[in-house]
Short mmCIF file of C-alpha atoms in Angstrom, two decimals:
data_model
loop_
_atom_site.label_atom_id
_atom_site.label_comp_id
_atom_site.label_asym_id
_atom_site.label_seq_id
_atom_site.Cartn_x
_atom_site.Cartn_y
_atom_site.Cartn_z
CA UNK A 1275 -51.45 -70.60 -12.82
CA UNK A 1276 -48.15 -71.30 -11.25
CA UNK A 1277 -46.34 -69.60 -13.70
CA UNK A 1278 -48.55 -66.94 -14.32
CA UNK A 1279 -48.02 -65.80 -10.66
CA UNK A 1280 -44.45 -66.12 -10.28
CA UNK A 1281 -44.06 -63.56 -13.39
CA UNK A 1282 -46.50 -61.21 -11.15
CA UNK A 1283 -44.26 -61.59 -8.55
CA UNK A 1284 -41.02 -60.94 -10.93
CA UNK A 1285 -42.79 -58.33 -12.42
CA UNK A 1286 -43.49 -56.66 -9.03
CA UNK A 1287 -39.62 -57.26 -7.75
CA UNK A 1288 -38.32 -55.64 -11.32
CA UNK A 1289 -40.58 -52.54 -10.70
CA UNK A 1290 -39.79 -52.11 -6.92
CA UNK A 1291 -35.95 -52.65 -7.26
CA UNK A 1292 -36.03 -50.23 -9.63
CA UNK A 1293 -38.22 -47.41 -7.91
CA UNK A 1294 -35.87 -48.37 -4.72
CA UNK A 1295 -32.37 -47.56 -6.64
CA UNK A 1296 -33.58 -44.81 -8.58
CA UNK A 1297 -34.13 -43.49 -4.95
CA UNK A 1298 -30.77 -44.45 -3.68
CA UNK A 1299 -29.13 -43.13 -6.95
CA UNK A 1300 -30.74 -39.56 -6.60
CA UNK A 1301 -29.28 -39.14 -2.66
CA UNK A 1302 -25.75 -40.14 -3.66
CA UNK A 1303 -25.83 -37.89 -6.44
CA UNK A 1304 -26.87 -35.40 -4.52
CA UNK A 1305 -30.50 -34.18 -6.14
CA UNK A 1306 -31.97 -35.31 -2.85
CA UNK A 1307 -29.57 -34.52 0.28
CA UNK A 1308 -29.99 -37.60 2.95
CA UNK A 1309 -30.33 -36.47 6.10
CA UNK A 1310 -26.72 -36.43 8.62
CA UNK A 1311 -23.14 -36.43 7.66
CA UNK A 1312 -22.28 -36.68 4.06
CA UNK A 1313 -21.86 -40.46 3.33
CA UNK A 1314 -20.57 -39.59 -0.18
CA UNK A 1315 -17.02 -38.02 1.41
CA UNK A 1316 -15.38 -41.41 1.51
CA UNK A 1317 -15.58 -41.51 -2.08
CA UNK A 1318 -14.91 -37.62 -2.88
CA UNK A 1319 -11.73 -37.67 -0.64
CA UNK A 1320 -10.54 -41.43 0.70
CA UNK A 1321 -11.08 -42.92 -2.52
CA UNK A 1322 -10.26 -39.97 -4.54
CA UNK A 1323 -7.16 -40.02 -2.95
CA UNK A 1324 -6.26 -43.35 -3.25
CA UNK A 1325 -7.28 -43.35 -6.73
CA UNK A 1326 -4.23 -40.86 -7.49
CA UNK A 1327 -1.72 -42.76 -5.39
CA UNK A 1328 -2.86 -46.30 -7.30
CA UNK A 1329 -2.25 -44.26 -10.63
CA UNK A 1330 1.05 -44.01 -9.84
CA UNK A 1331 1.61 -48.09 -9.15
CA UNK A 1332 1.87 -47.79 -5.42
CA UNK A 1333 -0.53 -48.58 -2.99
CA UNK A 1334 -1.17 -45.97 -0.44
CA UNK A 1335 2.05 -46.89 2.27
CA UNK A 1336 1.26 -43.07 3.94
CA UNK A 1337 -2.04 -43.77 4.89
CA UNK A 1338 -2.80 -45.84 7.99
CA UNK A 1339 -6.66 -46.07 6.73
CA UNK A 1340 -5.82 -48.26 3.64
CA UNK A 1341 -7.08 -51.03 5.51
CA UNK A 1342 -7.52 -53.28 2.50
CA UNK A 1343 -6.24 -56.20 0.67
CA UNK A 1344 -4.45 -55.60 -2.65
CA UNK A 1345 -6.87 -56.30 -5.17
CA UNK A 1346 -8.98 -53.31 -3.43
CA UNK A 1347 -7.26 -51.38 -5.50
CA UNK A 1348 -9.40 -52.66 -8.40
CA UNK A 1349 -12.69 -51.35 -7.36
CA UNK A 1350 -10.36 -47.85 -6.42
CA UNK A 1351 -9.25 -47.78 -10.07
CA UNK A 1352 -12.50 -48.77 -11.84
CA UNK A 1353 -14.25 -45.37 -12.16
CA UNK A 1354 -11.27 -44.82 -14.81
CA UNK A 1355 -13.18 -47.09 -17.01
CA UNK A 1356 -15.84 -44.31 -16.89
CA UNK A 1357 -14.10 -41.09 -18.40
CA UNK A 1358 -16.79 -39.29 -19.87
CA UNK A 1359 -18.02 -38.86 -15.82
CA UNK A 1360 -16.79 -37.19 -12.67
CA UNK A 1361 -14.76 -40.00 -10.11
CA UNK A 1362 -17.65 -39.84 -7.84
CA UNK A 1363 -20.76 -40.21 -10.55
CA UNK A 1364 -18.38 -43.13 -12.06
CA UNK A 1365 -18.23 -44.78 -9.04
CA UNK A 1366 -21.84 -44.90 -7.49
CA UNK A 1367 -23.12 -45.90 -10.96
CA UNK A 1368 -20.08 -48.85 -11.31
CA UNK A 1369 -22.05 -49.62 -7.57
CA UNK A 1370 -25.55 -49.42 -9.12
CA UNK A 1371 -24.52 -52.24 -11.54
CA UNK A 1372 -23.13 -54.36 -9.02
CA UNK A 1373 -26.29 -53.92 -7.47
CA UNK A 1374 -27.84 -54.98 -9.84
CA UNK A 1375 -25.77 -58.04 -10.98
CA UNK A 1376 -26.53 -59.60 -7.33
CA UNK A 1377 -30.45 -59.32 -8.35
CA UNK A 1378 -29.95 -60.85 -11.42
CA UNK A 1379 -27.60 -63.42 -10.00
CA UNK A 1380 -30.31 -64.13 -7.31
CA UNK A 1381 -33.08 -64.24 -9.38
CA UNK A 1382 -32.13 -66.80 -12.05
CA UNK A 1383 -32.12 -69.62 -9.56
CA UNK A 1384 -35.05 -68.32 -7.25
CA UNK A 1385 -37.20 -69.30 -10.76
CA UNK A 1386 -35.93 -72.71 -11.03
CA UNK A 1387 -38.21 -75.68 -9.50
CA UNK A 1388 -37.38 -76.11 -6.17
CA UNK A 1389 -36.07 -72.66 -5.27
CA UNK A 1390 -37.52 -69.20 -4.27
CA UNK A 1391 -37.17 -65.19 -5.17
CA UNK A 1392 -37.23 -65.08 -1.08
CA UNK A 1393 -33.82 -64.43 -1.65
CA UNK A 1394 -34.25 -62.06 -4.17
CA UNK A 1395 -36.76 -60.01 -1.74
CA UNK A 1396 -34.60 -59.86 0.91
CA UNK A 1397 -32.02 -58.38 -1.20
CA UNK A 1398 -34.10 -56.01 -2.85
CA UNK A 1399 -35.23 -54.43 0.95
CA UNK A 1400 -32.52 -54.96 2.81
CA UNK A 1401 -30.50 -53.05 0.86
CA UNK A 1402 -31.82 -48.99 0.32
CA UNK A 1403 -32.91 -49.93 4.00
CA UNK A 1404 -29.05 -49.29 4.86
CA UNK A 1405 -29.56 -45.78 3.02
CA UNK A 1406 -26.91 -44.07 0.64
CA UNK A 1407 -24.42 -45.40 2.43
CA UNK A 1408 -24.44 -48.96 0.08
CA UNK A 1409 -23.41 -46.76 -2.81
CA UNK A 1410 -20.74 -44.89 -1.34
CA UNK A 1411 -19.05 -48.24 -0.41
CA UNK A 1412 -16.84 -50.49 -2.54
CA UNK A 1413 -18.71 -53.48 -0.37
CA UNK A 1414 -21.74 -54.19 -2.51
CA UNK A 1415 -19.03 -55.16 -4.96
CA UNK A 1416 -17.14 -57.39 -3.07
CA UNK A 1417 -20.67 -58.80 -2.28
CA UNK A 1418 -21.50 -58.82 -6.07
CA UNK A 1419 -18.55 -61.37 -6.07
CA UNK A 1420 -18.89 -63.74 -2.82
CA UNK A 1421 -22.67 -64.09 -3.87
CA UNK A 1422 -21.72 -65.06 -7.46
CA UNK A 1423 -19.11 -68.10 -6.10
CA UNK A 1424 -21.82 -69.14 -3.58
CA UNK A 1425 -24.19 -70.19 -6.24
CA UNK A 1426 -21.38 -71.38 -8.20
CA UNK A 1427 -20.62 -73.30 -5.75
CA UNK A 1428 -22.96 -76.38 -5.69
CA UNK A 1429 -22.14 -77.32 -9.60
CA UNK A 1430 -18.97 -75.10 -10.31
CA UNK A 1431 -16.34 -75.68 -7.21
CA UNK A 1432 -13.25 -74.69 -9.35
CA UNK A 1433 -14.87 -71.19 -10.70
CA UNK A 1434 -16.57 -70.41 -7.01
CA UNK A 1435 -12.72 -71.30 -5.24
CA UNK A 1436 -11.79 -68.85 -7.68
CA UNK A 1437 -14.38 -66.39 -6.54
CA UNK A 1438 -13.89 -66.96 -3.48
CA UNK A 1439 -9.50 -66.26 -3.22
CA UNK A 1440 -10.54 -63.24 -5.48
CA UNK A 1441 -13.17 -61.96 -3.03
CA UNK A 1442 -10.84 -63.03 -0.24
CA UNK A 1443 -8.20 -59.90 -1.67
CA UNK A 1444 -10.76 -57.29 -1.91
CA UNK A 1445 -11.92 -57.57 1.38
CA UNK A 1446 -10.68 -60.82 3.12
CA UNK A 1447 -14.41 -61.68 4.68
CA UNK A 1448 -15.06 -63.86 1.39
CA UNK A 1449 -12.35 -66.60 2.54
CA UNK A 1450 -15.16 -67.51 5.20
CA UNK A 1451 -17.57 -68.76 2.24
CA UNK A 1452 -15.46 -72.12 2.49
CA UNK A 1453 -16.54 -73.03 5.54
CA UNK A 1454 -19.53 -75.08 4.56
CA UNK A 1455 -17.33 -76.21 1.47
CA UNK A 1456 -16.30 -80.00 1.28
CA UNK A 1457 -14.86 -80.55 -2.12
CA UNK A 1458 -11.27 -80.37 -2.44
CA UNK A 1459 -11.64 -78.72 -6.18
CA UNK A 1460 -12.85 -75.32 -4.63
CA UNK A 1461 -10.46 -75.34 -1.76
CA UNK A 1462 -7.37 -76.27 -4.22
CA UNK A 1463 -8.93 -73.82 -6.91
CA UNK A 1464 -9.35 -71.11 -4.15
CA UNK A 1465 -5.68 -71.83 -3.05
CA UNK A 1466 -3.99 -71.62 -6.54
CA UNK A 1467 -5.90 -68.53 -7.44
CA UNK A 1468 -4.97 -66.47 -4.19
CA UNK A 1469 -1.16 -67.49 -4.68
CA UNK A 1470 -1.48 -66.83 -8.00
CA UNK A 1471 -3.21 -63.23 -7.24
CA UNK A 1472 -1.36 -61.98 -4.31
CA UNK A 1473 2.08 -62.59 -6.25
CA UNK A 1474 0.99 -61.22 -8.79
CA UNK A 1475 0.75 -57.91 -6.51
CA UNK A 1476 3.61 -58.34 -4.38
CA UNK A 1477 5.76 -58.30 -7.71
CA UNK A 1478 3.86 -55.34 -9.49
CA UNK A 1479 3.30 -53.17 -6.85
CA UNK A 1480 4.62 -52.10 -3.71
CA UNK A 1481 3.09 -52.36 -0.09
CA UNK A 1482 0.31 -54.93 -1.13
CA UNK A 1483 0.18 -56.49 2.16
CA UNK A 1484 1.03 -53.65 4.36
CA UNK A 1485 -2.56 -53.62 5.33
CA UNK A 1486 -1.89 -56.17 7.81
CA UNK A 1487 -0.02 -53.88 10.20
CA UNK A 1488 -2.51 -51.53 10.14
CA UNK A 1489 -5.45 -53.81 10.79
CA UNK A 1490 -3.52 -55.25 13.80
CA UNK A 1491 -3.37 -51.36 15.55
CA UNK A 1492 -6.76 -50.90 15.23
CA UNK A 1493 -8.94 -50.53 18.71
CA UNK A 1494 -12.42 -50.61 19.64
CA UNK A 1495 -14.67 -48.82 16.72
CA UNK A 1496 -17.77 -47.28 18.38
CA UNK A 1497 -20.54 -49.45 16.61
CA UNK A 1498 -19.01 -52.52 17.58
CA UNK A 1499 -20.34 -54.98 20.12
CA UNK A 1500 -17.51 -54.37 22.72
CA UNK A 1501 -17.84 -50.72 22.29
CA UNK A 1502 -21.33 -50.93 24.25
CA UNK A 1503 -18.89 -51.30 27.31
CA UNK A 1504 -17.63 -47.96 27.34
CA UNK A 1505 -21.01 -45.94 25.83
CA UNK A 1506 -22.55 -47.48 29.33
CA UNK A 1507 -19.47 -46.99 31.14
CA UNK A 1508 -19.17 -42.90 30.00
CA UNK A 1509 -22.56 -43.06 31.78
CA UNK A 1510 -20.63 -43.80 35.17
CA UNK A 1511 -17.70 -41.52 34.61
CA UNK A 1512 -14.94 -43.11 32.54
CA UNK A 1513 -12.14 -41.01 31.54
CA UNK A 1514 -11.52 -42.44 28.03
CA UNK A 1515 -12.38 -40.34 24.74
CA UNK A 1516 -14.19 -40.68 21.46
CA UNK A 1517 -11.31 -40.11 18.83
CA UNK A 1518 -11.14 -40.37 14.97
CA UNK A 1519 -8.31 -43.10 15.10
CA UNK A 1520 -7.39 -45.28 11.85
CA UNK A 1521 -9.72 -44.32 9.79
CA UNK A 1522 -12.74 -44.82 12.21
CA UNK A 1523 -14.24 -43.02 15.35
CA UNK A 1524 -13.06 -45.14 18.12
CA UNK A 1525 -12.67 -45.20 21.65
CA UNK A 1526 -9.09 -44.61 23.33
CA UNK A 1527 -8.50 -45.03 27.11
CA UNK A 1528 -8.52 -47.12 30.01
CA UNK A 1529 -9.48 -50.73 29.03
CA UNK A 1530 -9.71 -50.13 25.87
CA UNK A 1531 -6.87 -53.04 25.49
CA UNK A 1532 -8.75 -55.58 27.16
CA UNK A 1533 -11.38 -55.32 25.48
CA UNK A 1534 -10.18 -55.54 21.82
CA UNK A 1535 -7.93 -58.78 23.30
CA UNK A 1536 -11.57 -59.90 24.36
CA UNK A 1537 -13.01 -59.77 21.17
CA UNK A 1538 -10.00 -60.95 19.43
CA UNK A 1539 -10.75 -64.24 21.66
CA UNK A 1540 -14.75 -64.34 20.71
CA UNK A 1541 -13.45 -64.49 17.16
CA UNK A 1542 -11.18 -67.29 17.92
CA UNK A 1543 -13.73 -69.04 20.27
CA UNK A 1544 -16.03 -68.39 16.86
CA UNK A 1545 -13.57 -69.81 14.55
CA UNK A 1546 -13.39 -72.58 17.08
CA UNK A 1547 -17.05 -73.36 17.24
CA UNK A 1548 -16.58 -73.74 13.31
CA UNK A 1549 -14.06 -76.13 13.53
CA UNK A 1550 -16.00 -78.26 15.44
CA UNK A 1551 -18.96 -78.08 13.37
CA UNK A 1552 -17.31 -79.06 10.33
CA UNK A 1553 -15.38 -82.03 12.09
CA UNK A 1554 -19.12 -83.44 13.49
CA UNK A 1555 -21.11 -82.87 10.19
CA UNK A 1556 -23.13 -85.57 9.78
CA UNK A 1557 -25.69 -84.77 6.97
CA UNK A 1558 -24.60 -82.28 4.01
CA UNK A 1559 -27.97 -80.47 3.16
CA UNK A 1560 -28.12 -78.28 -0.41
CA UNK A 1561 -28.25 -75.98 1.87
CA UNK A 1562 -25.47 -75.83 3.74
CA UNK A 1563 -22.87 -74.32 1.88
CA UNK A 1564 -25.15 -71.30 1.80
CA UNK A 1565 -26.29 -71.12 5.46
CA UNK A 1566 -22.72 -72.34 6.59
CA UNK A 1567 -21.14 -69.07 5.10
CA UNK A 1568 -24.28 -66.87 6.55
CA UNK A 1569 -23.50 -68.08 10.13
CA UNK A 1570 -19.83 -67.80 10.05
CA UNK A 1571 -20.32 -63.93 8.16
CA UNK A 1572 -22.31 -63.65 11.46
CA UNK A 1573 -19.89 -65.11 14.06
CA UNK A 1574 -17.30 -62.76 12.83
CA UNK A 1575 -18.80 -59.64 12.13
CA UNK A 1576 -20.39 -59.43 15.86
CA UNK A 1577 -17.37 -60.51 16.93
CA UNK A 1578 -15.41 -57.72 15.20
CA UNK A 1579 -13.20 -54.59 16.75
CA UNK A 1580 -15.40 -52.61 13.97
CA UNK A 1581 -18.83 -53.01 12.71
CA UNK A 1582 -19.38 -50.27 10.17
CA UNK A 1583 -22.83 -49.97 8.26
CA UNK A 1584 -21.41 -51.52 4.73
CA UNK A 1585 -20.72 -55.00 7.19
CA UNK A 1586 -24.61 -55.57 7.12
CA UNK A 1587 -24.27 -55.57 2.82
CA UNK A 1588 -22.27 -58.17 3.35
CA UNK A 1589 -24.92 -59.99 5.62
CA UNK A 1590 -27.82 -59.37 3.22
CA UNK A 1591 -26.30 -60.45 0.13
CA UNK A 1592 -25.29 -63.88 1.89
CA UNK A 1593 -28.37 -64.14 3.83
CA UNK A 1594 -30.16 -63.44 0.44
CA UNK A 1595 -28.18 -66.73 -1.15
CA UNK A 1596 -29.41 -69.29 1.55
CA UNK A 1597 -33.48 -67.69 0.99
CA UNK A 1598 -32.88 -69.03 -2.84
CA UNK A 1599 -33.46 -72.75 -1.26
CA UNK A 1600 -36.82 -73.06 -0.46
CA UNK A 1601 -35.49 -75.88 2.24
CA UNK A 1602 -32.85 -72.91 4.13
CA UNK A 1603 -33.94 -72.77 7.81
CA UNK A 1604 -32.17 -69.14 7.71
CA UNK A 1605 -35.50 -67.18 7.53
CA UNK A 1606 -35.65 -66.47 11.03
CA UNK A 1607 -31.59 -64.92 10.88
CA UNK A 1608 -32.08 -63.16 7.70
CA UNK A 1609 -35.51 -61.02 8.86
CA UNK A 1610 -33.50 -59.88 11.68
CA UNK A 1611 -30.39 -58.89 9.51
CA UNK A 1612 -33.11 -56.70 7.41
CA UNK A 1613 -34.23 -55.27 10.38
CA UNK A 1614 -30.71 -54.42 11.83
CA UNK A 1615 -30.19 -52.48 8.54
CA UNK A 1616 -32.94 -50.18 9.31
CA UNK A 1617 -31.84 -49.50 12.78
CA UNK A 1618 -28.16 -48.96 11.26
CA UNK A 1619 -29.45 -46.33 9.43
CA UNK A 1620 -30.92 -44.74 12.39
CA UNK A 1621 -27.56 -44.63 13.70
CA UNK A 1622 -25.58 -44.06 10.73
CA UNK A 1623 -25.69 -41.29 9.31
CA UNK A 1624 -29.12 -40.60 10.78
CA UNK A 1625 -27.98 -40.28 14.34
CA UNK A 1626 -24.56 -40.40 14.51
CA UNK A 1627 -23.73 -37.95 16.85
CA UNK A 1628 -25.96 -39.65 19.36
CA UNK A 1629 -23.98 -42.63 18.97
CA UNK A 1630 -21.05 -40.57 19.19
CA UNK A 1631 -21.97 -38.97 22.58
CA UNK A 1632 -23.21 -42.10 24.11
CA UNK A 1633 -26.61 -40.56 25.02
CA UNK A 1634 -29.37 -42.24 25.65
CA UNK A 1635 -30.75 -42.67 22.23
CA UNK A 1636 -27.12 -43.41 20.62
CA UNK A 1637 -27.02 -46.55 23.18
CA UNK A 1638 -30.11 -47.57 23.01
CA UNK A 1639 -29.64 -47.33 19.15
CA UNK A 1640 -26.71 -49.53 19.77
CA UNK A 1641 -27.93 -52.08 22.34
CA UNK A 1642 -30.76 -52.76 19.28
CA UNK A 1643 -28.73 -53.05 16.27
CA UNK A 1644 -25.76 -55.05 17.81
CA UNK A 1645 -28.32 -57.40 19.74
CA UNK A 1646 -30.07 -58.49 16.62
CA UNK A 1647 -26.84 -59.19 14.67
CA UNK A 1648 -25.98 -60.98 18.16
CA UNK A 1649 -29.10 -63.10 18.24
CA UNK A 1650 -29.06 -63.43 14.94
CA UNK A 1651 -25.30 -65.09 14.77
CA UNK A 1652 -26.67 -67.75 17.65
CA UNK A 1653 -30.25 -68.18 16.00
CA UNK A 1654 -28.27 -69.30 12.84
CA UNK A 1655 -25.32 -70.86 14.48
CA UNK A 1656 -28.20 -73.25 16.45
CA UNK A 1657 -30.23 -73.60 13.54
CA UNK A 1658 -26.57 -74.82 11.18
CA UNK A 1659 -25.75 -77.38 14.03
CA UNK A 1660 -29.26 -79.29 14.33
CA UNK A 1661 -29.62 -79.13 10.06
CA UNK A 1662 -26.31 -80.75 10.17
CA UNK A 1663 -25.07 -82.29 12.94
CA UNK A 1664 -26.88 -85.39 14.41
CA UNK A 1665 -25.84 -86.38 18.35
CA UNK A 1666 -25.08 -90.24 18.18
CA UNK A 1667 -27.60 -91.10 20.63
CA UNK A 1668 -30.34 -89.33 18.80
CA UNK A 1669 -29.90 -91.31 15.36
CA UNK A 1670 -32.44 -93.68 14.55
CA UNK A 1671 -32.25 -97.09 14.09
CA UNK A 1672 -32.99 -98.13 10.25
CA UNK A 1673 -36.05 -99.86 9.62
CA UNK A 1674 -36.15 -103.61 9.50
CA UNK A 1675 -36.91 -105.06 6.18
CA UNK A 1676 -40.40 -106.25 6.55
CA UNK A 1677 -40.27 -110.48 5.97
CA UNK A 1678 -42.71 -112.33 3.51
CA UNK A 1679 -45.39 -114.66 5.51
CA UNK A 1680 -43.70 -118.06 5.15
CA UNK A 1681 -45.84 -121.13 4.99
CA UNK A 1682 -43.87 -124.26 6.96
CA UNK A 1683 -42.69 -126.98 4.68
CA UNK A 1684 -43.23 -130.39 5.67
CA UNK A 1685 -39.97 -132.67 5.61
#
């Protein structure tokens, strides 16, 4: 009966996935036009562009918005493995497939005794909950990738260190899947393989790592936590503007500084709180490889200069990992990720221009979204230190062997 059940359930996951994508396909390509600002453009034009620079064996030194690792140019490139289609049709399908390689990477081990498709439920509605956008992004690729080396990670450390450097150069964010990693085989796997890779660049190609400089000039995007400062504060006359500014619509003017530098510190206070946690482990769950790399994917994407939509792929596909253990006390932080992709949506593309004009319904739009990513990050950060971490005074004495009734023995 079991059995019989969880194929009904399989069978029922299959089927919606399916109907879901097919839906998701048929916007991106354009048969059905999704509502707001064309999500597709960054693939038309940005990667378009950078697709004929890459050609060329260059990476794009002109262009402040190449953001990106080297190996970024990989996912760029790939549509050329797809001739017989237009660069844009190439891509979204190449996304399609990564889409659905996390599925079927999810749902072999949600099967197994023990585990649970939870994870492969959560992926299957968080993600067309976030809208075209997912397919018009190289993210659910680099996702495709950090999921694969977390669940390689429990009985293959070498091949998910691996994973993880490789991840790491598409889009750094997968370097933070070590943090719930303690054997020295991943983290020496994970080192040799992001030498190995980012040499490999630096000698072929130009520029790799000039990414870095324009990272570091970024300011305050207008999704991001710290940008809720200034949508209230237009409210009560600042003079600052709303300007497209490295690739992103961000906001330039007075403060602005201080409040990048501020979240520049939450990320290092996050990293800090981290630390910590891994230096008082005292109990190393299955689990917490998985949760450990939702809650730091957490930590530093509220703490970010930018949130854009594609960050909350990134937060689905982990959170969907730690749902595969049936024992994952991560429920409550990954229902509140899926909701924060539908409100994304509402704000991007749906109503971007509110969020752009800081009116009422932008900010309120953004108070939502931001605070359940926020309360999500300390829900699982709370939840990661009492799984793991046991206060001295609180441990418990072990049991006294119970002694055999002994009969005296006279002398």
């Amino acid at each position: 009966m079991e059995t019989k059940g969880a194929g009904r359930s399989l069978a029922w996951l299959l089927a919606t996935w399916g109907v879901t994508r097919l839906v998701l396909l048929l916007f991106v390509f354009k048969v059905w036009v999704f509502p707001g600002p064309d999500v597709t453009s960054d693939v038309s034009v940005i990667y378009r562009g950078w697709y004929e620079v890459l050609r060329q064996g260059t990476f794009p030194l002109d262009d402040v918005t190449w953001q990106y690792p080297p190996a970024a140019a990989l996912p760029v490139l790939a549509p050329a493995a797809l001739p017989f289609l237009s660069y844009e049709h190439a891509f979204f399908i190449l996304a399609f497939l990564a889409d659905a390689l996390v599925l079927w990477l999810l749902v072999r081990p949600g099967l197994r005794s023990g585990r649970s498709l939870r994870g492969a439920w959560v992926w299957l509605a968080g993600v067309p909950l976030l809208g075209p956008t997912v397919y018009a992004r190289y993210d659910v690729m680099v996702t495709a990738v950090a999921v694969a080396a977390l669940l390689a990670g429990v009985r293959r450390p070498r091949v998910m260190g691996a994973l993880t450097a490789f991840g790491a150069l598409l889009k750094v964010w997968p370097a933070l899947l070590l943090v719930g990693c303690f054997r020295r085989r991943a983290w020496a796997s994970a080192a040799v393989t992001g030498a190995g890779l980012a040499a490999v660049f630096a000698v072929s190609m130009p520029g790799a790592f000039a990414f870095l400089t324009f990272q570091r000039d970024r300011g305050t995007e207008v999704e991001s936590l710290g940008a809720l400062v200034f949508h209230v504060a237009r409210h009560f006359g600042w003079s600052g503007q709303v300007l497209l500014n490295y690739g992103s619509i961000e906001f330039l003017g007075p403060h602005v500084d201080q409040v990048s530098t501020a979240a520049l510190a939450l990320t290092g206070a996050a990293f800090g709180w981290l630390l910590l946690w891994r230096l008082r482990v005292a109990r190393r769950t299955p689990t917490v490889l998985a949760d450990a790399a939702f809650t730091a994917v957490l930590l530093f994407t509220v703490t970010s200069r930018v949130i854009s939509p594609q960050y909350l792929v990134w937060l689905v596909g982990v959170a969907a990992v730690c749902l595969t253990y049936r024992s994952s006390r991560m429920g409550a932080p990954a229902l509140m990720v899926v909701v924060a992709s539908f409100v994304t949506v509402l704000e991007f593309p749906l109503g971007f221009e509110h969020v752009v004009a800081s009116d009422r319904y932008g900010v309120l739009l953004m108070v939502v979204r931001n605070g359940l990513l926020a309360l999500a990050a300390l829900t699982a950060g709370r939840r990661l230190w009492r799984a793991t971490v046991t206060p001295l005074s609180a441990t418990p004495l072990p049991p006294e062997p119970a002694r055999p009734h002994q009969t005296p023995v006279s002398p």
